Coordinates of C-alpha atoms and ligand atoms in Angstrom, one line a residue:
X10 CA -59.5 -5.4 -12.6
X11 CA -59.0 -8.7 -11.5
X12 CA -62.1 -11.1 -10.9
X13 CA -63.5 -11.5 -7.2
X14 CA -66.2 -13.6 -6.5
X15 CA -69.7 -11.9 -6.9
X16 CA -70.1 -8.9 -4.5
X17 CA -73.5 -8.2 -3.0
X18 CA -74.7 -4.6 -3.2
X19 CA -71.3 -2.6 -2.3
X20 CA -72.0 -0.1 0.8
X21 CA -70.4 1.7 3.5
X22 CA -69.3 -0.5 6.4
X23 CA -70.8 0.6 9.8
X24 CA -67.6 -0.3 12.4
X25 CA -69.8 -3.1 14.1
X26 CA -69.2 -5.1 10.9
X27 CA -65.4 -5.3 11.6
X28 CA -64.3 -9.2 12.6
X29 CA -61.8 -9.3 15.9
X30 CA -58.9 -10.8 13.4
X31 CA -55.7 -8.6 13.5
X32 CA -53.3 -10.1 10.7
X33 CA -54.9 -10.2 6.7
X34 CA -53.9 -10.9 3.0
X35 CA -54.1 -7.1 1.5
X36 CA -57.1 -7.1 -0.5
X37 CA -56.7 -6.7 -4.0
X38 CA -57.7 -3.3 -4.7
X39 CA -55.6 -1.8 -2.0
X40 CA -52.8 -4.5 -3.0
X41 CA -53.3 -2.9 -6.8
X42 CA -52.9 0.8 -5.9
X43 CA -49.9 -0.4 -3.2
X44 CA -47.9 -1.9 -6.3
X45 CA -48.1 1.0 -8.8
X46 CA -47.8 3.7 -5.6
X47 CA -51.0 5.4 -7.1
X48 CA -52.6 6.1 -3.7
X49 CA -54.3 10.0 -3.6
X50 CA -54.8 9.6 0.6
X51 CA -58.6 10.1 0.1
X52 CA -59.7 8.2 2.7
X53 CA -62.8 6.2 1.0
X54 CA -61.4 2.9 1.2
X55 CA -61.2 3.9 5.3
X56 CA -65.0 4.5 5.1
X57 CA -65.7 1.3 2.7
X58 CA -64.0 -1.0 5.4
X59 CA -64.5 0.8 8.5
X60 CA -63.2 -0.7 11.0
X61 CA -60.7 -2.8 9.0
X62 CA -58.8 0.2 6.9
X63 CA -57.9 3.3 8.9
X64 CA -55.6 6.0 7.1
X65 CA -52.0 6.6 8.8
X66 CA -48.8 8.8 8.4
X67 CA -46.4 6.7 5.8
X68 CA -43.0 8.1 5.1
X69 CA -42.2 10.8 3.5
X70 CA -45.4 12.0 5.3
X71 CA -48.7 11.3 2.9
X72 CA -52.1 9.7 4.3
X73 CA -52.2 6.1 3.2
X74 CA -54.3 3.1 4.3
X75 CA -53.8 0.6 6.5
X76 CA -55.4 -2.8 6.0
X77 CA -56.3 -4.2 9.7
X78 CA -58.0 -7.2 9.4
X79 CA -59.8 -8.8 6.2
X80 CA -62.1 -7.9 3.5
X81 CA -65.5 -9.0 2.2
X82 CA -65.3 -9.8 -1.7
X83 CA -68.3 -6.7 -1.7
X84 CA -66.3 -4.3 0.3
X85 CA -62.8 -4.9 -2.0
X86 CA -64.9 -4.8 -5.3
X87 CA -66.3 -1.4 -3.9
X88 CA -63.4 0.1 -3.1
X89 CA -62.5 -1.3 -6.9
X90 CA -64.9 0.8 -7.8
X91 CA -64.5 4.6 -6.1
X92 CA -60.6 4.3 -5.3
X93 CA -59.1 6.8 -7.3
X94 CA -55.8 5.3 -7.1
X95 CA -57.6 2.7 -9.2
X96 CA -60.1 4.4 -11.4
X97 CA -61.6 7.9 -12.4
X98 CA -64.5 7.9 -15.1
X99 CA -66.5 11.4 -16.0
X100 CA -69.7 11.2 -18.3
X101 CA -70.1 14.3 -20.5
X102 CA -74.3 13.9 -20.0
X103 CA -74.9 16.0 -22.9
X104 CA -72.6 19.4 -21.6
X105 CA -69.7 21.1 -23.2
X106 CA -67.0 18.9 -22.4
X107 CA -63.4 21.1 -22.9
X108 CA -60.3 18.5 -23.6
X109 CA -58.4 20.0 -21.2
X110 CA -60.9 21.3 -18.4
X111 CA -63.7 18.9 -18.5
X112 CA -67.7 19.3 -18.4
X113 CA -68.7 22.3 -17.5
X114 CA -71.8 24.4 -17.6
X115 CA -70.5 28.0 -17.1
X116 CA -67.2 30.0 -16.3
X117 CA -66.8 33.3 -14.5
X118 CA -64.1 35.2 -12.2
X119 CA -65.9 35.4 -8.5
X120 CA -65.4 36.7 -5.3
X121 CA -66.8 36.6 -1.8
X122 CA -68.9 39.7 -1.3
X123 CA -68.0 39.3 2.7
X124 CA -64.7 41.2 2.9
X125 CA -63.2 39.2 5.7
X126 CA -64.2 35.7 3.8
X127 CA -62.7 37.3 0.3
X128 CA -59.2 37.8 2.2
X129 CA -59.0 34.3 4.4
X130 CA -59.9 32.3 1.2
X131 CA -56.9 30.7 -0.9
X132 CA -58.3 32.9 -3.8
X133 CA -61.4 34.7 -3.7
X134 CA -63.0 32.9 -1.0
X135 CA -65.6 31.9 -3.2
X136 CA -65.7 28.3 -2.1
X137 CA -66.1 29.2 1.5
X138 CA -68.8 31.9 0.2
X139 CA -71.0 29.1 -1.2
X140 CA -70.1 26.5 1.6
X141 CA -71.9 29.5 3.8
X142 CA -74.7 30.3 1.3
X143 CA -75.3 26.4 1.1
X144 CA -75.7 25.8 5.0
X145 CA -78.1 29.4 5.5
X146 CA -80.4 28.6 2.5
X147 CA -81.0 25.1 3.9
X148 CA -79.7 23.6 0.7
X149 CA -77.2 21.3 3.5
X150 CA -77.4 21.2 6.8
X151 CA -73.2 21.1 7.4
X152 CA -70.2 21.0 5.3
X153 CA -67.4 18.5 5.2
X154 CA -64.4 20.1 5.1
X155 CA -60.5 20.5 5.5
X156 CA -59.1 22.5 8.1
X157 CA -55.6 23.0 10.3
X158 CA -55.3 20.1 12.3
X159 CA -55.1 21.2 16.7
X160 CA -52.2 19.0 17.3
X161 CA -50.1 19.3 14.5
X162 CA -49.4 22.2 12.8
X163 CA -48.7 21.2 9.0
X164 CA -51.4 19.0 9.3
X165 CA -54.8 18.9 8.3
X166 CA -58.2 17.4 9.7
X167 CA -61.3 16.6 8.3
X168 CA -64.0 19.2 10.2
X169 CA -67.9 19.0 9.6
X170 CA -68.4 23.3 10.2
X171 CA -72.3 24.2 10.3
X172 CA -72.0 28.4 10.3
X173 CA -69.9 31.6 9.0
X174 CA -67.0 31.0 11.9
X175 CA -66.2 27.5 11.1
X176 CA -66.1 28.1 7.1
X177 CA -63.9 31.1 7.6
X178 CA -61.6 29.1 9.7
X179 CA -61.5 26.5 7.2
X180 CA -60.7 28.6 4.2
X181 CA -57.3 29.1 2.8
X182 CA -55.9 26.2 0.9
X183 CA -53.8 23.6 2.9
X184 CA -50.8 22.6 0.7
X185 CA -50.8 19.1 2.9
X186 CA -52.3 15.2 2.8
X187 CA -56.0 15.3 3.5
X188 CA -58.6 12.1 3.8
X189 CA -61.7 14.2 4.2
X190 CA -63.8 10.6 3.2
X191 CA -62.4 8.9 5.7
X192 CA -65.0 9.2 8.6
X193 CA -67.8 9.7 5.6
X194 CA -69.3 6.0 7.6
X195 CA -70.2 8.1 10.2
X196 CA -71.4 11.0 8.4
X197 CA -74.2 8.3 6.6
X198 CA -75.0 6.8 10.3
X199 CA -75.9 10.5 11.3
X200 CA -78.0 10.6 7.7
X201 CA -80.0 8.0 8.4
X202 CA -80.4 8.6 12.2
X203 CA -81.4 12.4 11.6
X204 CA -81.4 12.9 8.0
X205 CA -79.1 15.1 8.2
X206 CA -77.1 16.1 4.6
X207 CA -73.6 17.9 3.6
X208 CA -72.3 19.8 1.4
X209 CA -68.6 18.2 0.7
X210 CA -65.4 19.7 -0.5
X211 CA -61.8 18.3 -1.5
X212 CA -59.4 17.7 -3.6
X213 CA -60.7 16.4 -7.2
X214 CA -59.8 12.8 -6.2
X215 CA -61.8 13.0 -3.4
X216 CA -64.6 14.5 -5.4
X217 CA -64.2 11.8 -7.3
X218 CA -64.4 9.3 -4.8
X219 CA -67.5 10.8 -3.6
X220 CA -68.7 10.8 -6.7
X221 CA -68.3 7.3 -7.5
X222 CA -69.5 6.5 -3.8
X223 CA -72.9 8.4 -5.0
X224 CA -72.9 6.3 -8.1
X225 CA -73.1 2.7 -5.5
X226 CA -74.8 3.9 -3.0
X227 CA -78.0 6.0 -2.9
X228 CA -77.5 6.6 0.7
X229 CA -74.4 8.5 -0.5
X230 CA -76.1 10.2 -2.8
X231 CA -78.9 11.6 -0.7
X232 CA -76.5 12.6 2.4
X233 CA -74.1 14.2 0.1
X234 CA -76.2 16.0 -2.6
X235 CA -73.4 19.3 -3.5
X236 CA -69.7 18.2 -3.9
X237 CA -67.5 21.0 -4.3
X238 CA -63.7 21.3 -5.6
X239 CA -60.8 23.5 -6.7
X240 CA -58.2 22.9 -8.9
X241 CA -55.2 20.9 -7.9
X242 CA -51.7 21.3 -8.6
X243 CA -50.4 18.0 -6.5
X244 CA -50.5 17.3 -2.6
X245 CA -46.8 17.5 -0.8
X246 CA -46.1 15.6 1.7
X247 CA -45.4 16.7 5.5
X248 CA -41.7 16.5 4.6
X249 CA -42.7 19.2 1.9
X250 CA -43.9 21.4 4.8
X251 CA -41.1 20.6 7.0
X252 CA -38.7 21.9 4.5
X253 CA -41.0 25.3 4.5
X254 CA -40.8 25.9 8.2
X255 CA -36.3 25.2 7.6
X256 CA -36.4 27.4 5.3
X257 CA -38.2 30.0 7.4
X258 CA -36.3 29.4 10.5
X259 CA -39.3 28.0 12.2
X260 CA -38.1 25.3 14.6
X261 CA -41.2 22.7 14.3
X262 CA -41.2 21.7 18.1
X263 CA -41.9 26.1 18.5
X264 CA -43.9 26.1 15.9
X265 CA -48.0 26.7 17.2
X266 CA -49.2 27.0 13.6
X267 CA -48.9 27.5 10.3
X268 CA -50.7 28.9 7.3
X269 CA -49.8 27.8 3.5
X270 CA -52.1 30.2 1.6
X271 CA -55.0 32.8 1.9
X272 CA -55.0 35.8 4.4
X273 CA -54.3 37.5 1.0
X274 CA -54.6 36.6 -3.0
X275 CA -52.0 34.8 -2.9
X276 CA -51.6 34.8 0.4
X277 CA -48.0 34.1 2.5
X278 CA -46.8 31.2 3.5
X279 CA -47.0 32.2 7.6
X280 CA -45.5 30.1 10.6
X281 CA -46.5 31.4 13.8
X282 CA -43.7 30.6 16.4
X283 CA -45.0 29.9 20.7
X284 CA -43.5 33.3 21.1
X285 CA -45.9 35.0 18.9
X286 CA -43.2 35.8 16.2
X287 CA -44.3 35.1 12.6
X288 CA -41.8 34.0 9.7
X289 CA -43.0 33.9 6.6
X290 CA -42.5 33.8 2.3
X291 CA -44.2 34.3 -0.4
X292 CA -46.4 31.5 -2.8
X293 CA -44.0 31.7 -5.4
X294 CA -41.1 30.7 -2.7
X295 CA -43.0 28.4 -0.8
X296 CA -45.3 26.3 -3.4
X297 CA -42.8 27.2 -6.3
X298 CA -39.3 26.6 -4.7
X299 CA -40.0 23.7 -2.2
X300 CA -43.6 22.2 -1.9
X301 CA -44.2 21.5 -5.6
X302 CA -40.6 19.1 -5.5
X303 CA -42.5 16.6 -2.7
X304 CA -45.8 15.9 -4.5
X305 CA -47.1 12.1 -4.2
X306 CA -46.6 10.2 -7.4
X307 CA -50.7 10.1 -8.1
X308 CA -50.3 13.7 -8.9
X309 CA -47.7 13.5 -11.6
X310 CA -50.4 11.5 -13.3
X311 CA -53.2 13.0 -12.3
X312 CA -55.7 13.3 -15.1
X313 CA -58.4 15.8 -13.4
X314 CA -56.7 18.2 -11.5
X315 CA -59.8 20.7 -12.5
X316 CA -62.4 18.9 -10.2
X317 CA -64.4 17.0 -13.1
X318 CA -66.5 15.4 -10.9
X319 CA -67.7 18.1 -8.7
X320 CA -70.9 20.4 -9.3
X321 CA -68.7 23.6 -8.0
X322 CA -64.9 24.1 -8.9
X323 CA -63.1 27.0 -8.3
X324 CA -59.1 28.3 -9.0
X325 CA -57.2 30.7 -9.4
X326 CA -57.9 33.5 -11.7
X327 CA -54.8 35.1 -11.6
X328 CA -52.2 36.4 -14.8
X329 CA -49.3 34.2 -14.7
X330 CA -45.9 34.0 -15.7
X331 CA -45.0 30.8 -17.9
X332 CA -44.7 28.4 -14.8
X333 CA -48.2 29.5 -13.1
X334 CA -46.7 32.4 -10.7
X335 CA -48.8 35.1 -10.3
X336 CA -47.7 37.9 -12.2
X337 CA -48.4 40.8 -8.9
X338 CA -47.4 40.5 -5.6
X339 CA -50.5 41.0 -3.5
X340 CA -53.7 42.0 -3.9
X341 CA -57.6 40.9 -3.9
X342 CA -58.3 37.6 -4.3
X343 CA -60.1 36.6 -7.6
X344 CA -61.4 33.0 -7.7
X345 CA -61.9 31.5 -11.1
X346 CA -65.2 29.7 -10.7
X347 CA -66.6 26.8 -12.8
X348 CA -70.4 25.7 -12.8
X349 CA -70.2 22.0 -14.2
X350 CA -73.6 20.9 -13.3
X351 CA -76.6 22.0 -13.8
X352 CA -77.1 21.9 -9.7
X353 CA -74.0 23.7 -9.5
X354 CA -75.2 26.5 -11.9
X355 CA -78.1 27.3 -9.7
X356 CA -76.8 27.2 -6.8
X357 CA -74.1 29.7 -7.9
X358 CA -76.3 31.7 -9.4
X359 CA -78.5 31.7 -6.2
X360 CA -75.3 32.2 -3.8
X361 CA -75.0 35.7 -6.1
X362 CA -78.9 36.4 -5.9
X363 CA -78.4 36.0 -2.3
X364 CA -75.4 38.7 -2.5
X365 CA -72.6 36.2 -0.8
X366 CA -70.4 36.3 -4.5
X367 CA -70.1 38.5 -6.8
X368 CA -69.0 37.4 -10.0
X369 CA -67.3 38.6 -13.3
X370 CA -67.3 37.2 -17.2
X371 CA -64.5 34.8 -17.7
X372 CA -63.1 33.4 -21.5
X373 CA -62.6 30.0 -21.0
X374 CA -60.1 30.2 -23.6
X375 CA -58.0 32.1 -21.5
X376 CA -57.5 29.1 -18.8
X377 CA -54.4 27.6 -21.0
X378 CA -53.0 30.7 -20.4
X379 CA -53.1 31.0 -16.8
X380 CA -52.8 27.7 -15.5
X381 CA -50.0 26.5 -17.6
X382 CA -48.7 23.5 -14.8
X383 CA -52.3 22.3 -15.3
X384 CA -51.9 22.6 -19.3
X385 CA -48.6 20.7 -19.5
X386 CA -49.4 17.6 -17.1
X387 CA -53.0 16.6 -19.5
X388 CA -50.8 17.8 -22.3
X389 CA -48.1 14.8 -21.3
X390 CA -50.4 12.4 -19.3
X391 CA -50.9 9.9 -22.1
X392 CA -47.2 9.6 -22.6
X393 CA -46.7 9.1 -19.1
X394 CA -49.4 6.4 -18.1
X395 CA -47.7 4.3 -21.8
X396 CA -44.3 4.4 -20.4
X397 CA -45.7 3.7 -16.5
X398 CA -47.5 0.5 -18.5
X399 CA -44.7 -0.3 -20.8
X400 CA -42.4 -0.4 -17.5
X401 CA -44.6 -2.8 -15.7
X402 CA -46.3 -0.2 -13.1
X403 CA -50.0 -0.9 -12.4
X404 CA -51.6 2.4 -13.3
X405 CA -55.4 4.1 -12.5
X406 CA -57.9 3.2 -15.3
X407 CA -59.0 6.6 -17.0
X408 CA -61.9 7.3 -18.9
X409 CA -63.9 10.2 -20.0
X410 CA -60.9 12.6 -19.6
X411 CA -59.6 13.0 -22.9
X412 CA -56.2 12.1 -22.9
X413 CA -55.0 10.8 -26.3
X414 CA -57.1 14.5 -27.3
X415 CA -55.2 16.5 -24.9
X416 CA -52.0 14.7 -25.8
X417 CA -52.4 15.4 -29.6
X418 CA -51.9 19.2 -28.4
X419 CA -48.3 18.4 -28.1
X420 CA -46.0 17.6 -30.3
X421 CA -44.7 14.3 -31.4
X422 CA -40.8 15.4 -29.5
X423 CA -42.2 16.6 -26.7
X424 CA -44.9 13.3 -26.0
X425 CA -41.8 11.5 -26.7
X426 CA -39.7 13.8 -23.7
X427 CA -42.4 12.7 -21.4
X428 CA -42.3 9.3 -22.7
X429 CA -38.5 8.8 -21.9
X430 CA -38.5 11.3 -19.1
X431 CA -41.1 8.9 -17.3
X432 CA -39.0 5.7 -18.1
X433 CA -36.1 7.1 -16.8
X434 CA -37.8 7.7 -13.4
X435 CA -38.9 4.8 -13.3
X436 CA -36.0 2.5 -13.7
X437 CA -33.8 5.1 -11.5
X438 CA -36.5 4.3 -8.7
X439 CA -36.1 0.4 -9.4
X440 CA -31.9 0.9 -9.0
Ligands
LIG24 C1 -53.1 20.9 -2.7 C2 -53.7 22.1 -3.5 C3 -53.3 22.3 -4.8 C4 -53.9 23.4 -5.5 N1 -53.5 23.6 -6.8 C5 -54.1 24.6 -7.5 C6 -53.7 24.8 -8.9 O1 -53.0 24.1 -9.5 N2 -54.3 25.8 -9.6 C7 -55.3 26.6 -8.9 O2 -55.8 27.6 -9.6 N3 -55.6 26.4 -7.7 C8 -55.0 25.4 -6.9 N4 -55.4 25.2 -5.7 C9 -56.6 25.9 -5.2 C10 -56.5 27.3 -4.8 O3 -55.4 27.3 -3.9 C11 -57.7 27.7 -4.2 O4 -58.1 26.8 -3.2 C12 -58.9 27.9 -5.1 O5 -58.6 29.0 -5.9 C13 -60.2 28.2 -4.3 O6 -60.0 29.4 -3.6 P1 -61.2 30.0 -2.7 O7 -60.6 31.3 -2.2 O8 -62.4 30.0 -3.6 O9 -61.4 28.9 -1.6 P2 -61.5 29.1 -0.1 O10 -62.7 29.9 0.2 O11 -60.2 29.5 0.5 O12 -61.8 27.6 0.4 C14 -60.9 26.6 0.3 C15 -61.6 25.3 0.6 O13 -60.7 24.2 0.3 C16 -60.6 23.3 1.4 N5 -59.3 22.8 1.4 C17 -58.1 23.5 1.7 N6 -57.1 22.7 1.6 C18 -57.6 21.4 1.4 C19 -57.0 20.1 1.3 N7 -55.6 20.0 1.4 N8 -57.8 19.1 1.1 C20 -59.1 19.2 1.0 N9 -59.7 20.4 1.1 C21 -59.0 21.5 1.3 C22 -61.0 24.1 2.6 O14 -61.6 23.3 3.6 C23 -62.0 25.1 2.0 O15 -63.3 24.7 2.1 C24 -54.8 24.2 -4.9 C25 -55.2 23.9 -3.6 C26 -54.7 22.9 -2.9 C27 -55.2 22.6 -1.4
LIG25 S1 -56.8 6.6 -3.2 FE1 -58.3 6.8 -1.5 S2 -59.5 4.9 -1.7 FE2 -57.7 4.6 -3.0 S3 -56.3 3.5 -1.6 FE3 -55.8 5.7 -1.4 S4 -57.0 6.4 0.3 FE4 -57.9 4.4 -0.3
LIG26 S1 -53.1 16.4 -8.2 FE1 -54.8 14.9 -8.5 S2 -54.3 13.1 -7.3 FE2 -53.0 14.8 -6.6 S3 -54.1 15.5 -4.8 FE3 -54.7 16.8 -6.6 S4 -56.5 15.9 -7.4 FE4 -55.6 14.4 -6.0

């Protein structure tokens, strides 16, 4: 990280703090992730710089910043700090720590007791089950979360849902950018006017972010006190879903809306025409065959794709084939859900007291089994991020997650595959 002159106390920007001046060197951190390409479209650096960093479309279709006007020294050093474009670091704090899935207190297979939450979820609705069980014990008052957008219908939005309607019209996983941290500014003025706290959920690099804001800012800390997660194969861009809705037929002009997952374990990919007709395909067709080929390139080396930084994670829990396809068509969703703080642990175990998840036992030896995508990219991260540095690209400091360990589970041919495979990309993309 390059020096900047001494930062005062880093905190979320209120939008009253932006200056009137339009043009604006890049600050360094954002300059940093521009060069290596190893934005995650979280949104935090939006929130760090309100007023001066707003998230837009960029082509092929992925959330990424945009600088507006110029930084503090304390709001680029903070952004240094939570971007996980630029950073990730997970602390072990005395629990088992698995080389390739992380901290964790406790592993079971789980499922929402509410019938009509078990089938809208992505797996098992579990997440959605403890989002509710979190807002009607009083633990949170709201939950930040990720939901269709209105106006666009491969899109997401960020939606702050406070009962059982708005969670079960966020659940089901969207297979699209997301920047649920972006408006997190206003989220903190609403703490400190009311006091009112959320319970937050995205993608592990926006757990992490939120994590890392926690560790800077107290206010953070005590607005956002539960962050939830699932695991994460890699966002696709818009173009990603475009090519869905042409493979289905589905004019996008006609299209009203459209469903990646859930309504079903795993759940069809479902475009609803203006005429009320639905097309749609399966998860192996529509993740498998076209979404997982337009991921951004901060998933290929993404080192926590298992949530490390959240209190609640949950998966999939399903038998796959040797690419991660589930090995049955349709049936009940089965979540694979991972306690990995003490905090988390009891409020799972309260969320089942409470009868909104019922859970099952769960061998965490049997996750290199089932999420074998997962396996391979920690497997041939280390190899990756060497010949990213050896090839000049600026790349996200890592620490905590194990990789020379996870990369030791591979042989010495196939580290050097990844090795060359990586260098190969990366000079074609130069040419
Ligand atoms: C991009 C992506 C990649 C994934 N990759 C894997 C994988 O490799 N392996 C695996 O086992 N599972 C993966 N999942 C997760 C899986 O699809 C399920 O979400 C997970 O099993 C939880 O299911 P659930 O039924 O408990 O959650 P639900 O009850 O359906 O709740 C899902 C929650 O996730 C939130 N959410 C949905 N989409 C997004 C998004 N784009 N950004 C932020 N929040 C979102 C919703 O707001 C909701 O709160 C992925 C999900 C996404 C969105
Ligand atoms: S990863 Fe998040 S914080 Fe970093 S530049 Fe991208 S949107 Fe901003
Ligand atoms: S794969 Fe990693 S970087 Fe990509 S969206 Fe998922 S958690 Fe974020």
């Amino acid at each position: 990280m390059p020096t900047s002159p001494a930062p005062t106390a880093p905190t979320l920007a209120r939008a009253s703090d932006a200056p009137s001046a339009a043009a604006s060197p890049l600050a360094s951190s954002l300059a940093h992730v521009a060069r290596g390409n190893t934005c995650a479209g979280c949104g935090a650096c939006a929130a760090l710089a309100a007023g001066k960093v707003r998230m837009t479309v960029a082509d092929p279709g992925f959330l990424r910043p945009l600088q507006t006007a110029p930084l503090t020294p304390a709001e680029d050093e903070a952004i240094w700090r939570v971007c996980p474009g630029l950073t990730e670091n997970v602390e072990t704090e005395g629990r088992q720590d698995h080389v390739l899935w992380g901290p964790y207190v406790s592993m079971h297979t789980a499922w929402a007791s509410d019938p009509e939450m078990r089938h809208a979820g992505a797996s098992g609705g579990t997440l959605s089950a403890i989002l509710l069980h979190l807002v009607e014990s009083g633990t949170v008052d709201a939950v930040i979360q990720t939901t269709a957008a209105s106006d666009f219908a491969l899109g997401n939005a960020t939606v702050v849902t406070t009962d059982r309607a708005g969670v079960l019209a966020s659940a089901g996983s969207r297979y699209a950018p997301s920047a649920p941290l972006a408006d997190l500014h206003e989220r903190l003025a609403e703490h400190q006017l009311t006091g009112r706290r959320f319970a937050f959920v995205g993608k592990p690099c926006d757990a992490a972010a939120m994590a890392a804001l926690r560790e800077i800012d107290p206010q953070v800390a005590r607005a956002v006190p539960v962050i939830l997660s699932f695991f994460c194969a890699g966002v696709p861009s818009h173009a990603g879903g475009r090519a869905v809705l042409a493979a289905l037929g589905a004019e996008e002009a006609r299209t009203r809306s459209f469903r990646y997952r859930g309504n079903g374990w795993p759940g069809r990919a479902t475009a609803v025409l203006q005429d009320g007709t639905e097309r749609s395909m399966t998860y192996h067709e529509s993740w498998g065959r076209i979404l997982s080929k337009h991921v951004q390139h901060r998933c290929k080396i993404c080192p926590d794709g298992h949530g490390a930084l959240a209190d609640i994670v949950c998966a999939d829990a399903w038998e796959s084939d040797e690419n991660g396809y589930p090995l049955f068509e349709e049936q009940p969703g089965v979540s694979l859900v991972i306690a990995r703080t003490a905090l988390g642990e009891r409020l799972l175990n309260e969320a089942c007291a409470k009868g909104r998840v019922e859970t099952g036992p769960f061998d965490v030896d049997d996750l290199v089994a089932i999420q074998p995508g997962q396996r391979e990219r920690r497997r041939a991260l280390a190899a990756r991020l060497l010949a990213l540095r050896i090839a000049g690209r600026p790349v996200p400091r890592y620490r905590g997650l194990h990789l020379l360990a996870a990369a030791r589970q591979n042989s010495v041919r196939k580290n050097v595959t990844n090795f060359l495979g990586m260098i190969r990309r990366t000079v074609m993309r130069r040419a």
